[in-house]
PDB file of C-alpha atoms and ligand atoms in Angstrom:
ATOM      1  CA  UNK A 635     195.046 151.973  45.076  1.00 83.00           C
ATOM      2  CA  UNK A 636     194.895 148.687  43.769  1.00 88.00           C
ATOM      3  CA  UNK A 637     196.818 146.121  45.302  1.00 86.00           C
ATOM      4  CA  UNK A 638     196.963 143.980  42.265  1.00 90.00           C
ATOM      5  CA  UNK A 639     198.649 146.546  40.296  1.00 94.00           C
ATOM      6  CA  UNK A 640     201.551 145.658  42.504  1.00 97.00           C
ATOM      7  CA  UNK A 641     203.988 143.083  42.223  1.00 97.00           C
ATOM      8  CA  UNK A 642     204.878 142.423  46.060  1.00 97.00           C
ATOM      9  CA  UNK A 643     202.978 142.712  48.914  1.00 98.00           C
ATOM     10  CA  UNK A 644     204.378 142.840  52.373  1.00 98.00           C
ATOM     11  CA  UNK A 645     202.560 142.674  55.533  1.00 98.00           C
ATOM     12  CA  UNK A 646     204.530 144.104  58.450  1.00 98.00           C
ATOM     13  CA  UNK A 647     203.014 143.035  61.461  1.00 98.00           C
ATOM     14  CA  UNK A 648     206.120 141.327  63.496  1.00 97.00           C
ATOM     15  CA  UNK A 649     209.795 142.632  63.894  1.00 96.00           C
ATOM     16  CA  UNK A 650     211.112 139.527  61.633  1.00 96.00           C
ATOM     17  CA  UNK A 651     209.086 141.100  59.059  1.00 97.00           C
ATOM     18  CA  UNK A 652     211.484 144.352  58.680  1.00 97.00           C
ATOM     19  CA  UNK A 653     214.516 141.565  57.312  1.00 96.00           C
ATOM     20  CA  UNK A 654     212.127 139.795  55.189  1.00 97.00           C
ATOM     21  CA  UNK A 655     211.051 143.105  53.406  1.00 98.00           C
ATOM     22  CA  UNK A 656     214.138 143.934  53.054  1.00 97.00           C
ATOM     23  CA  UNK A 657     215.361 140.978  51.264  1.00 97.00           C
ATOM     24  CA  UNK A 658     212.502 140.748  49.056  1.00 98.00           C
ATOM     25  CA  UNK A 659     213.137 144.257  47.943  1.00 98.00           C
ATOM     26  CA  UNK A 660     216.961 143.272  47.455  1.00 98.00           C
ATOM     27  CA  UNK A 661     215.944 140.837  44.859  1.00 98.00           C
ATOM     28  CA  UNK A 662     213.292 142.347  43.445  1.00 98.00           C
ATOM     29  CA  UNK A 663     215.473 145.297  42.670  1.00 98.00           C
ATOM     30  CA  UNK A 664     218.610 142.916  41.233  1.00 98.00           C
ATOM     31  CA  UNK A 665     215.783 141.069  39.275  1.00 98.00           C
ATOM     32  CA  UNK A 666     215.124 144.830  37.590  1.00 97.00           C
ATOM     33  CA  UNK A 667     218.597 144.883  36.964  1.00 97.00           C
ATOM     34  CA  UNK A 668     219.575 147.621  39.268  1.00 98.00           C
ATOM     35  CA  UNK A 669     223.177 148.288  39.742  1.00 97.00           C
ATOM     36  CA  UNK A 670     224.459 146.770  43.021  1.00 97.00           C
ATOM     37  CA  UNK A 671     224.470 150.701  44.930  1.00 98.00           C
ATOM     38  CA  UNK A 672     220.957 150.825  43.766  1.00 98.00           C
ATOM     39  CA  UNK A 673     220.173 147.676  45.260  1.00 98.00           C
ATOM     40  CA  UNK A 674     221.468 148.637  48.422  1.00 98.00           C
ATOM     41  CA  UNK A 675     219.897 151.824  48.750  1.00 98.00           C
ATOM     42  CA  UNK A 676     216.408 150.650  47.695  1.00 98.00           C
ATOM     43  CA  UNK A 677     216.587 147.600  49.970  1.00 98.00           C
ATOM     44  CA  UNK A 678     217.997 149.915  53.218  1.00 98.00           C
ATOM     45  CA  UNK A 679     214.651 152.379  51.806  1.00 98.00           C
ATOM     46  CA  UNK A 680     212.299 149.408  52.313  1.00 98.00           C
ATOM     47  CA  UNK A 681     214.366 148.472  55.836  1.00 98.00           C
ATOM     48  CA  UNK A 682     213.415 151.816  56.945  1.00 98.00           C
ATOM     49  CA  UNK A 683     209.800 151.851  55.952  1.00 98.00           C
ATOM     50  CA  UNK A 684     209.199 148.753  57.243  1.00 98.00           C
ATOM     51  CA  UNK A 685     210.594 149.441  60.501  1.00 98.00           C
ATOM     52  CA  UNK A 686     208.813 152.393  60.969  1.00 98.00           C
ATOM     53  CA  UNK A 687     205.360 150.700  60.162  1.00 98.00           C
ATOM     54  CA  UNK A 688     206.214 148.010  62.461  1.00 98.00           C
ATOM     55  CA  UNK A 689     207.228 150.841  65.602  1.00 97.00           C
ATOM     56  CA  UNK A 690     204.950 153.521  65.074  1.00 98.00           C
ATOM     57  CA  UNK A 691     201.580 151.850  63.520  1.00 98.00           C
ATOM     58  CA  UNK A 692     202.281 148.389  64.703  1.00 98.00           C
ATOM     59  CA  UNK A 693     200.859 146.804  61.128  1.00 98.00           C
ATOM     60  CA  UNK A 694     200.774 147.734  57.907  1.00 98.00           C
ATOM     61  CA  UNK A 695     201.957 147.073  54.320  1.00 98.00           C
ATOM     62  CA  UNK A 696     204.626 147.683  51.829  1.00 98.00           C
ATOM     63  CA  UNK A 697     203.843 147.049  48.343  1.00 98.00           C
ATOM     64  CA  UNK A 698     206.258 147.242  45.329  1.00 98.00           C
ATOM     65  CA  UNK A 699     206.192 147.331  41.819  1.00 98.00           C
ATOM     66  CA  UNK A 700     208.104 147.866  38.320  1.00 97.00           C
ATOM     67  CA  UNK A 701     206.828 150.765  36.495  1.00 96.00           C
ATOM     68  CA  UNK A 702     207.568 150.588  32.880  1.00 92.00           C
ATOM     69  CA  UNK A 703     209.163 153.725  31.493  1.00 86.00           C
ATOM     70  CA  UNK A 704     208.112 153.677  27.957  1.00 82.00           C
ATOM     71  CA  UNK A 705     210.064 153.048  24.796  1.00 79.00           C
ATOM     72  CA  UNK A 706     213.202 154.886  25.206  1.00 80.00           C
ATOM     73  CA  UNK A 707     213.108 155.047  29.238  1.00 86.00           C
ATOM     74  CA  UNK A 708     214.625 152.759  31.699  1.00 92.00           C
ATOM     75  CA  UNK A 709     211.605 151.085  34.210  1.00 96.00           C
ATOM     76  CA  UNK A 710     211.394 152.289  37.975  1.00 97.00           C
ATOM     77  CA  UNK A 711     211.031 150.827  41.186  1.00 98.00           C
ATOM     78  CA  UNK A 712     207.824 152.185  43.080  1.00 98.00           C
ATOM     79  CA  UNK A 713     207.424 151.043  46.970  1.00 98.00           C
ATOM     80  CA  UNK A 714     204.521 152.409  48.338  1.00 98.00           C
ATOM     81  CA  UNK A 715     204.430 151.759  52.577  1.00 98.00           C
ATOM     82  CA  UNK A 716     201.101 152.508  54.027  1.00 98.00           C
ATOM     83  CA  UNK A 717     199.600 151.930  57.663  1.00 98.00           C
ATOM     84  CA  UNK A 718     196.374 153.022  60.114  1.00 98.00           C
ATOM     85  CA  UNK A 719     198.855 153.898  62.910  1.00 98.00           C
ATOM     86  CA  UNK A 720     198.635 157.133  64.620  1.00 98.00           C
ATOM     87  CA  UNK A 721     199.924 159.243  61.824  1.00 98.00           C
ATOM     88  CA  UNK A 722     202.866 162.028  62.002  1.00 98.00           C
ATOM     89  CA  UNK A 723     201.706 165.150  63.632  1.00 97.00           C
ATOM     90  CA  UNK A 724     204.313 167.754  61.896  1.00 97.00           C
ATOM     91  CA  UNK A 725     205.467 165.753  58.475  1.00 98.00           C
ATOM     92  CA  UNK A 726     207.879 168.731  57.821  1.00 97.00           C
ATOM     93  CA  UNK A 727     209.786 167.980  60.960  1.00 98.00           C
ATOM     94  CA  UNK A 728     209.593 163.874  60.541  1.00 98.00           C
ATOM     95  CA  UNK A 729     211.331 164.260  57.257  1.00 98.00           C
ATOM     96  CA  UNK A 730     213.999 167.122  58.144  1.00 97.00           C
ATOM     97  CA  UNK A 731     216.047 164.118  59.821  1.00 95.00           C
ATOM     98  CA  UNK A 732     217.626 163.912  63.188  1.00 94.00           C
ATOM     99  CA  UNK A 733     214.127 164.394  64.756  1.00 96.00           C
ATOM    100  CA  UNK A 734     212.553 161.217  66.366  1.00 96.00           C
ATOM    101  CA  UNK A 735     209.860 160.242  68.997  1.00 96.00           C
ATOM    102  CA  UNK A 736     211.861 157.082  69.688  1.00 95.00           C
ATOM    103  CA  UNK A 737     214.423 156.859  72.670  1.00 92.00           C
ATOM    104  CA  UNK A 738     216.786 154.526  70.857  1.00 93.00           C
ATOM    105  CA  UNK A 739     217.305 156.228  67.146  1.00 95.00           C
ATOM    106  CA  UNK A 740     218.780 158.657  64.998  1.00 96.00           C
ATOM    107  CA  UNK A 741     215.690 160.042  63.680  1.00 96.00           C
ATOM    108  CA  UNK A 742     217.479 159.419  60.238  1.00 97.00           C
ATOM    109  CA  UNK A 743     214.836 157.234  58.601  1.00 98.00           C
ATOM    110  CA  UNK A 744     212.621 159.114  56.641  1.00 98.00           C
ATOM    111  CA  UNK A 745     215.203 161.785  56.040  1.00 98.00           C
ATOM    112  CA  UNK A 746     217.713 159.130  54.650  1.00 98.00           C
ATOM    113  CA  UNK A 747     214.910 157.303  52.170  1.00 98.00           C
ATOM    114  CA  UNK A 748     214.180 160.735  50.696  1.00 98.00           C
ATOM    115  CA  UNK A 749     218.231 161.152  49.903  1.00 98.00           C
ATOM    116  CA  UNK A 750     218.192 157.644  48.500  1.00 98.00           C
ATOM    117  CA  UNK A 751     215.313 157.635  46.317  1.00 98.00           C
ATOM    118  CA  UNK A 752     214.515 159.837  43.360  1.00 97.00           C
ATOM    119  CA  UNK A 753     211.165 160.510  44.060  1.00 98.00           C
ATOM    120  CA  UNK A 754     209.450 161.189  47.704  1.00 98.00           C
ATOM    121  CA  UNK A 755     205.748 161.519  48.627  1.00 98.00           C
ATOM    122  CA  UNK A 756     204.493 161.385  52.202  1.00 98.00           C
ATOM    123  CA  UNK A 757     201.039 161.698  52.854  1.00 98.00           C
ATOM    124  CA  UNK A 758     200.032 161.459  56.799  1.00 98.00           C
ATOM    125  CA  UNK A 759     197.159 162.285  58.826  1.00 98.00           C
ATOM    126  CA  UNK A 760     197.017 162.167  62.701  1.00 98.00           C
ATOM    127  CA  UNK A 761     194.636 159.409  64.028  1.00 98.00           C
ATOM    128  CA  UNK A 762     194.252 157.950  60.476  1.00 98.00           C
ATOM    129  CA  UNK A 763     197.462 156.649  59.420  1.00 98.00           C
ATOM    130  CA  UNK A 764     200.453 157.328  57.015  1.00 98.00           C
ATOM    131  CA  UNK A 765     201.184 156.827  53.601  1.00 98.00           C
ATOM    132  CA  UNK A 766     205.136 156.988  52.239  1.00 98.00           C
ATOM    133  CA  UNK A 767     205.551 156.727  48.328  1.00 98.00           C
ATOM    134  CA  UNK A 768     208.956 156.305  46.824  1.00 98.00           C
ATOM    135  CA  UNK A 769     210.438 155.657  43.233  1.00 98.00           C
ATOM    136  CA  UNK A 770     213.887 155.165  41.650  1.00 98.00           C
ATOM    137  CA  UNK A 771     214.536 154.928  38.267  1.00 97.00           C
ATOM    138  CA  UNK A 772     217.382 152.357  36.709  1.00 96.00           C
ATOM    139  CA  UNK A 773     220.006 154.307  34.829  1.00 88.00           C
ATOM    140  CA  UNK A 774     219.520 153.304  31.055  1.00 79.00           C
ATOM    141  CA  UNK A 775     222.225 151.334  29.293  1.00 69.00           C
TER     142      UNK A 775
ATOM    143  CA  UNK B 760     235.623 124.853  79.134  1.00 44.00           C
ATOM    144  CA  UNK B 761     233.611 125.529  82.514  1.00 45.00           C
ATOM    145  CA  UNK B 762     229.759 125.511  83.467  1.00 45.00           C
ATOM    146  CA  UNK B 763     229.448 128.953  83.139  1.00 47.00           C
ATOM    147  CA  UNK B 764     230.694 129.576  79.890  1.00 47.00           C
ATOM    148  CA  UNK B 765     229.026 126.768  78.574  1.00 42.00           C
ATOM    149  CA  UNK B 766     225.879 128.500  79.533  1.00 42.00           C
ATOM    150  CA  UNK B 767     226.848 131.465  77.755  1.00 50.00           C
ATOM    151  CA  UNK B 768     227.909 129.911  74.527  1.00 52.00           C
ATOM    152  CA  UNK B 769     224.710 128.773  74.301  1.00 61.00           C
ATOM    153  CA  UNK B 770     223.044 132.209  74.031  1.00 73.00           C
ATOM    154  CA  UNK B 771     225.335 133.497  71.382  1.00 89.00           C
ATOM    155  CA  UNK B 772     224.101 135.170  68.367  1.00 92.00           C
ATOM    156  CA  UNK B 773     227.542 135.301  66.571  1.00 94.00           C
ATOM    157  CA  UNK B 774     230.433 132.747  67.052  1.00 95.00           C
ATOM    158  CA  UNK B 775     233.271 135.030  68.069  1.00 96.00           C
ATOM    159  CA  UNK B 776     237.146 134.381  67.719  1.00 96.00           C
ATOM    160  CA  UNK B 777     239.953 135.706  70.820  1.00 94.00           C
ATOM    161  CA  UNK B 778     242.623 137.008  68.974  1.00 92.00           C
ATOM    162  CA  UNK B 779     245.517 138.487  71.634  1.00 89.00           C
ATOM    163  CA  UNK B 780     243.711 140.772  73.985  1.00 93.00           C
ATOM    164  CA  UNK B 781     241.089 141.187  70.801  1.00 96.00           C
ATOM    165  CA  UNK B 782     237.896 139.963  70.142  1.00 97.00           C
ATOM    166  CA  UNK B 783     237.007 138.978  66.393  1.00 97.00           C
ATOM    167  CA  UNK B 784     233.165 139.249  65.548  1.00 97.00           C
ATOM    168  CA  UNK B 785     232.535 138.106  62.199  1.00 97.00           C
ATOM    169  CA  UNK B 786     228.941 138.826  61.459  1.00 96.00           C
ATOM    170  CA  UNK B 787     227.406 136.175  58.733  1.00 93.00           C
ATOM    171  CA  UNK B 788     224.028 136.267  59.489  1.00 92.00           C
ATOM    172  CA  UNK B 789     221.126 138.733  58.277  1.00 91.00           C
ATOM    173  CA  UNK B 790     221.021 141.732  61.259  1.00 93.00           C
ATOM    174  CA  UNK B 791     217.233 141.751  62.108  1.00 92.00           C
ATOM    175  CA  UNK B 792     216.762 144.159  65.194  1.00 93.00           C
ATOM    176  CA  UNK B 793     216.440 141.462  67.538  1.00 93.00           C
ATOM    177  CA  UNK B 794     219.634 139.872  66.261  1.00 94.00           C
ATOM    178  CA  UNK B 795     221.593 143.143  66.363  1.00 96.00           C
ATOM    179  CA  UNK B 796     220.032 143.730  70.056  1.00 95.00           C
ATOM    180  CA  UNK B 797     221.562 140.169  71.089  1.00 96.00           C
ATOM    181  CA  UNK B 798     224.597 140.728  69.572  1.00 97.00           C
ATOM    182  CA  UNK B 799     224.800 144.101  71.528  1.00 97.00           C
ATOM    183  CA  UNK B 800     224.340 142.205  75.355  1.00 96.00           C
ATOM    184  CA  UNK B 801     226.570 139.565  73.512  1.00 97.00           C
ATOM    185  CA  UNK B 802     229.640 141.687  72.981  1.00 97.00           C
ATOM    186  CA  UNK B 803     229.418 143.271  76.370  1.00 96.00           C
ATOM    187  CA  UNK B 804     229.319 139.996  78.243  1.00 95.00           C
ATOM    188  CA  UNK B 805     232.271 138.777  76.562  1.00 96.00           C
ATOM    189  CA  UNK B 806     234.272 141.869  76.902  1.00 95.00           C
ATOM    190  CA  UNK B 807     233.658 141.551  80.821  1.00 93.00           C
ATOM    191  CA  UNK B 808     234.012 137.665  80.918  1.00 93.00           C
ATOM    192  CA  UNK B 809     237.204 137.628  78.974  1.00 92.00           C
ATOM    193  CA  UNK B 810     239.047 140.996  79.472  1.00 87.00           C
ATOM    194  CA  UNK B 811     239.135 141.968  75.742  1.00 94.00           C
ATOM    195  CA  UNK B 812     240.755 145.145  75.066  1.00 95.00           C
ATOM    196  CA  UNK B 813     239.314 145.490  71.484  1.00 97.00           C
ATOM    197  CA  UNK B 814     236.570 144.460  69.533  1.00 97.00           C
ATOM    198  CA  UNK B 815     236.729 143.948  65.632  1.00 98.00           C
ATOM    199  CA  UNK B 816     233.240 143.937  64.208  1.00 98.00           C
ATOM    200  CA  UNK B 817     233.994 142.142  60.251  1.00 97.00           C
ATOM    201  CA  UNK B 818     230.862 143.835  58.413  1.00 97.00           C
ATOM    202  CA  UNK B 819     232.379 141.945  55.167  1.00 97.00           C
ATOM    203  CA  UNK B 820     228.639 139.751  54.771  1.00 96.00           C
ATOM    204  CA  UNK B 821     226.492 142.516  55.771  1.00 97.00           C
ATOM    205  CA  UNK B 822     224.829 144.054  52.892  1.00 96.00           C
ATOM    206  CA  UNK B 823     222.372 146.422  54.168  1.00 97.00           C
ATOM    207  CA  UNK B 824     222.728 148.567  57.498  1.00 97.00           C
ATOM    208  CA  UNK B 825     220.307 150.921  58.220  1.00 97.00           C
ATOM    209  CA  UNK B 826     219.634 153.689  60.776  1.00 97.00           C
ATOM    210  CA  UNK B 827     218.522 151.601  63.734  1.00 97.00           C
ATOM    211  CA  UNK B 828     221.401 149.103  62.969  1.00 97.00           C
ATOM    212  CA  UNK B 829     223.839 152.039  62.770  1.00 97.00           C
ATOM    213  CA  UNK B 830     222.559 153.412  65.751  1.00 97.00           C
ATOM    214  CA  UNK B 831     222.712 149.823  67.489  1.00 97.00           C
ATOM    215  CA  UNK B 832     226.390 149.523  66.648  1.00 97.00           C
ATOM    216  CA  UNK B 833     227.633 152.958  67.450  1.00 97.00           C
ATOM    217  CA  UNK B 834     225.586 152.527  70.984  1.00 97.00           C
ATOM    218  CA  UNK B 835     227.777 149.276  71.332  1.00 97.00           C
ATOM    219  CA  UNK B 836     230.799 151.183  70.837  1.00 97.00           C
ATOM    220  CA  UNK B 837     229.978 153.479  73.401  1.00 97.00           C
ATOM    221  CA  UNK B 838     228.910 151.420  75.800  1.00 97.00           C
ATOM    222  CA  UNK B 839     232.186 149.164  75.334  1.00 97.00           C
ATOM    223  CA  UNK B 840     234.463 152.550  75.431  1.00 96.00           C
ATOM    224  CA  UNK B 841     232.858 153.081  78.796  1.00 96.00           C
ATOM    225  CA  UNK B 842     234.181 149.364  79.634  1.00 95.00           C
ATOM    226  CA  UNK B 843     237.718 150.459  78.177  1.00 94.00           C
ATOM    227  CA  UNK B 844     237.486 148.673  75.017  1.00 96.00           C
ATOM    228  CA  UNK B 845     237.504 149.813  71.343  1.00 97.00           C
ATOM    229  CA  UNK B 846     235.171 148.774  68.883  1.00 97.00           C
ATOM    230  CA  UNK B 847     236.599 148.755  65.157  1.00 98.00           C
ATOM    231  CA  UNK B 848     234.526 147.604  62.361  1.00 97.00           C
ATOM    232  CA  UNK B 849     235.979 146.258  59.134  1.00 97.00           C
ATOM    233  CA  UNK B 850     234.835 145.216  55.976  1.00 97.00           C
ATOM    234  CA  UNK B 851     232.085 147.743  55.122  1.00 97.00           C
ATOM    235  CA  UNK B 852     231.335 146.753  51.522  1.00 97.00           C
ATOM    236  CA  UNK B 853     231.177 150.164  49.546  1.00 97.00           C
ATOM    237  CA  UNK B 854     227.539 150.589  48.654  1.00 98.00           C
ATOM    238  CA  UNK B 855     226.783 150.121  52.145  1.00 98.00           C
ATOM    239  CA  UNK B 856     229.363 153.205  52.758  1.00 98.00           C
ATOM    240  CA  UNK B 857     227.836 155.041  49.695  1.00 98.00           C
ATOM    241  CA  UNK B 858     223.919 154.532  51.235  1.00 98.00           C
ATOM    242  CA  UNK B 859     225.325 155.300  54.767  1.00 98.00           C
ATOM    243  CA  UNK B 860     226.820 158.704  53.683  1.00 98.00           C
ATOM    244  CA  UNK B 861     224.040 159.565  51.494  1.00 98.00           C
ATOM    245  CA  UNK B 862     221.203 158.923  54.399  1.00 98.00           C
ATOM    246  CA  UNK B 863     223.835 161.180  56.561  1.00 97.00           C
ATOM    247  CA  UNK B 864     224.462 158.632  58.860  1.00 97.00           C
ATOM    248  CA  UNK B 865     227.698 158.603  60.918  1.00 95.00           C
ATOM    249  CA  UNK B 866     229.205 155.918  62.888  1.00 95.00           C
ATOM    250  CA  UNK B 867     229.296 157.760  66.176  1.00 94.00           C
ATOM    251  CA  UNK B 868     232.135 155.864  68.098  1.00 94.00           C
ATOM    252  CA  UNK B 869     233.080 153.683  65.839  1.00 96.00           C
ATOM    253  CA  UNK B 870     236.670 153.361  64.353  1.00 96.00           C
ATOM    254  CA  UNK B 871     236.409 151.993  60.862  1.00 96.00           C
ATOM    255  CA  UNK B 872     239.349 149.976  59.184  1.00 97.00           C
ATOM    256  CA  UNK B 873     239.698 148.072  55.875  1.00 95.00           C
ATOM    257  CA  UNK B 874     240.966 144.799  56.436  1.00 95.00           C
ATOM    258  CA  UNK B 875     241.211 142.479  59.609  1.00 95.00           C
ATOM    259  CA  UNK B 876     244.646 143.283  59.559  1.00 95.00           C
ATOM    260  CA  UNK B 877     244.132 146.838  59.020  1.00 97.00           C
ATOM    261  CA  UNK B 878     241.957 147.025  62.389  1.00 97.00           C
ATOM    262  CA  UNK B 879     244.902 145.164  64.355  1.00 96.00           C
ATOM    263  CA  UNK B 880     247.348 147.571  63.667  1.00 96.00           C
ATOM    264  CA  UNK B 881     244.530 150.616  64.554  1.00 97.00           C
ATOM    265  CA  UNK B 882     243.856 148.371  67.884  1.00 96.00           C
ATOM    266  CA  UNK B 883     247.979 147.701  68.774  1.00 96.00           C
ATOM    267  CA  UNK B 884     248.678 151.521  68.026  1.00 95.00           C
ATOM    268  CA  UNK B 885     245.827 152.511  70.680  1.00 91.00           C
ATOM    269  CA  UNK B 886     247.122 150.323  73.272  1.00 73.00           C
TER     270      UNK B 886
HETATM  271  N1  LIG C1802     204.299 155.289  59.998  1.00 95.44           N
HETATM  272  C1  LIG C1802     204.253 156.036  60.783  1.00 95.44           C
HETATM  273  N2  LIG C1802     203.546 156.515  61.908  1.00 95.44           N
HETATM  274  C2  LIG C1802     203.542 157.404  62.741  1.00 95.44           C
HETATM  275  N3  LIG C1802     204.821 157.848  63.027  1.00 95.44           N
HETATM  276  C3  LIG C1802     205.716 157.977  62.123  1.00 95.44           C
HETATM  277  C4  LIG C1802     205.478 157.143  61.317  1.00 95.44           C
HETATM  278  N4  LIG C1802     207.313 157.169  60.514  1.00 95.44           N
HETATM  279  C5  LIG C1802     207.602 157.987  61.226  1.00 95.44           C
HETATM  280  N5  LIG C1802     206.805 158.609  62.192  1.00 95.44           N
HETATM  281  C6  LIG C1802     207.514 159.706  62.806  1.00 95.44           C
HETATM  282  O1  LIG C1802     208.200 160.017  62.269  1.00 95.44           O
HETATM  283  C7  LIG C1802     209.813 160.044  63.399  1.00 95.44           C
HETATM  284  C8  LIG C1802     210.656 160.176  62.245  1.00 95.44           C
HETATM  285  O2  LIG C1802     210.633 159.024  61.618  1.00 95.44           O
HETATM  286  P1  LIG C1802     212.083 158.356  60.579  1.00 95.44           P
HETATM  287  O3  LIG C1802     211.908 157.127  60.456  1.00 95.44           O
HETATM  288  O4  LIG C1802     212.910 159.662  60.405  1.00 95.44           O
HETATM  289  O5  LIG C1802     213.123 158.518  62.215  1.00 95.44           O
HETATM  290  P2  LIG C1802     213.015 157.278  63.894  1.00 95.44           P
HETATM  291  O6  LIG C1802     211.988 156.194  63.373  1.00 95.44           O
HETATM  292  O7  LIG C1802     212.376 158.118  64.823  1.00 95.44           O
HETATM  293  O8  LIG C1802     214.207 156.718  63.450  1.00 95.44           O
HETATM  294  P3  LIG C1802     215.434 155.786  62.659  1.00 95.44           P
HETATM  295  O9  LIG C1802     214.608 155.653  61.628  1.00 95.44           O
HETATM  296  O10 LIG C1802     216.855 156.843  62.528  1.00 95.44           O
HETATM  297  O11 LIG C1802     215.411 154.870  63.571  1.00 95.44           O
HETATM  298  C9  LIG C1802     209.531 159.125  63.830  1.00 95.44           C
HETATM  299  O12 LIG C1802     210.398 159.277  65.444  1.00 95.44           O
HETATM  300  C10 LIG C1802     208.131 158.927  64.245  1.00 95.44           C
HETATM  301  O13 LIG C1802     207.595 160.015  65.457  1.00 95.44           O
HETATM  302 MG1  LIG C1803     212.390 155.286  61.280  1.00 95.44          MG
END
């Protein structure tokens, strides 16, 4: 992965970075002409990803880019979240929804993101870190 | 305004309006984690201090509600309920409602209303 291939790079380190990344994602999705509903879904997904980084890995990065769809197809937004945190022991369980290792949480972040986006990939290794890549295609006008 | 109230006013995250026995909380700022937690404390304090019997949180200006914000709002409503106070949320944007429902998030312990007027009607009936 090359950071230079991305339009936006967000470093997540402080709690306030969660709200900042949410706003940046929202603006970018708006500029890409996503519908209001999709802009909200994208901003919410980024908010969840940023919070997971802040909470579990302390710090990490979120990369955002526009992916051209080719001549006939509409473009997509790709969001990549990565950290070198503790990793997830049981990924299947973590994305199934309702599972959480936090005290005050619903455990619906990852499961929610998966439902909001068109594609969802997660790779995690205990002691190494976590990478989540999601995409949402814009509807063709 | 006495000294004590003056002191708590300074810590307010969101300016509130007392309406009959109810407290109107219009959220017009970005809800980051710290803000939403401070808002919870503020609401619980205000229920206690002002003998409020119903809270109306207006979220019509809020454009993202994620799982943690939902959790804290529900938690606040649960705590308020324990203090004899109902929490009604009004003005949730359609795209926010759509996102929450797609994520499978339910706002536990929270009554939802379409408008401020609606919220007051609901609270009046609950008394
Ligand atoms: N980046 C990460 N690094 C390490 N563990 C993670 C990471 N992201 C998620 N997890 C683990 O997966 C679990 C589920 O994550 P998910 O975001 O779905 O829910 P949550 O963060 O617990 O609660 P919510 O997002 O609803 O506030 C977490 O409780 C945590 O144990
Ligand atoms: Mg989470």
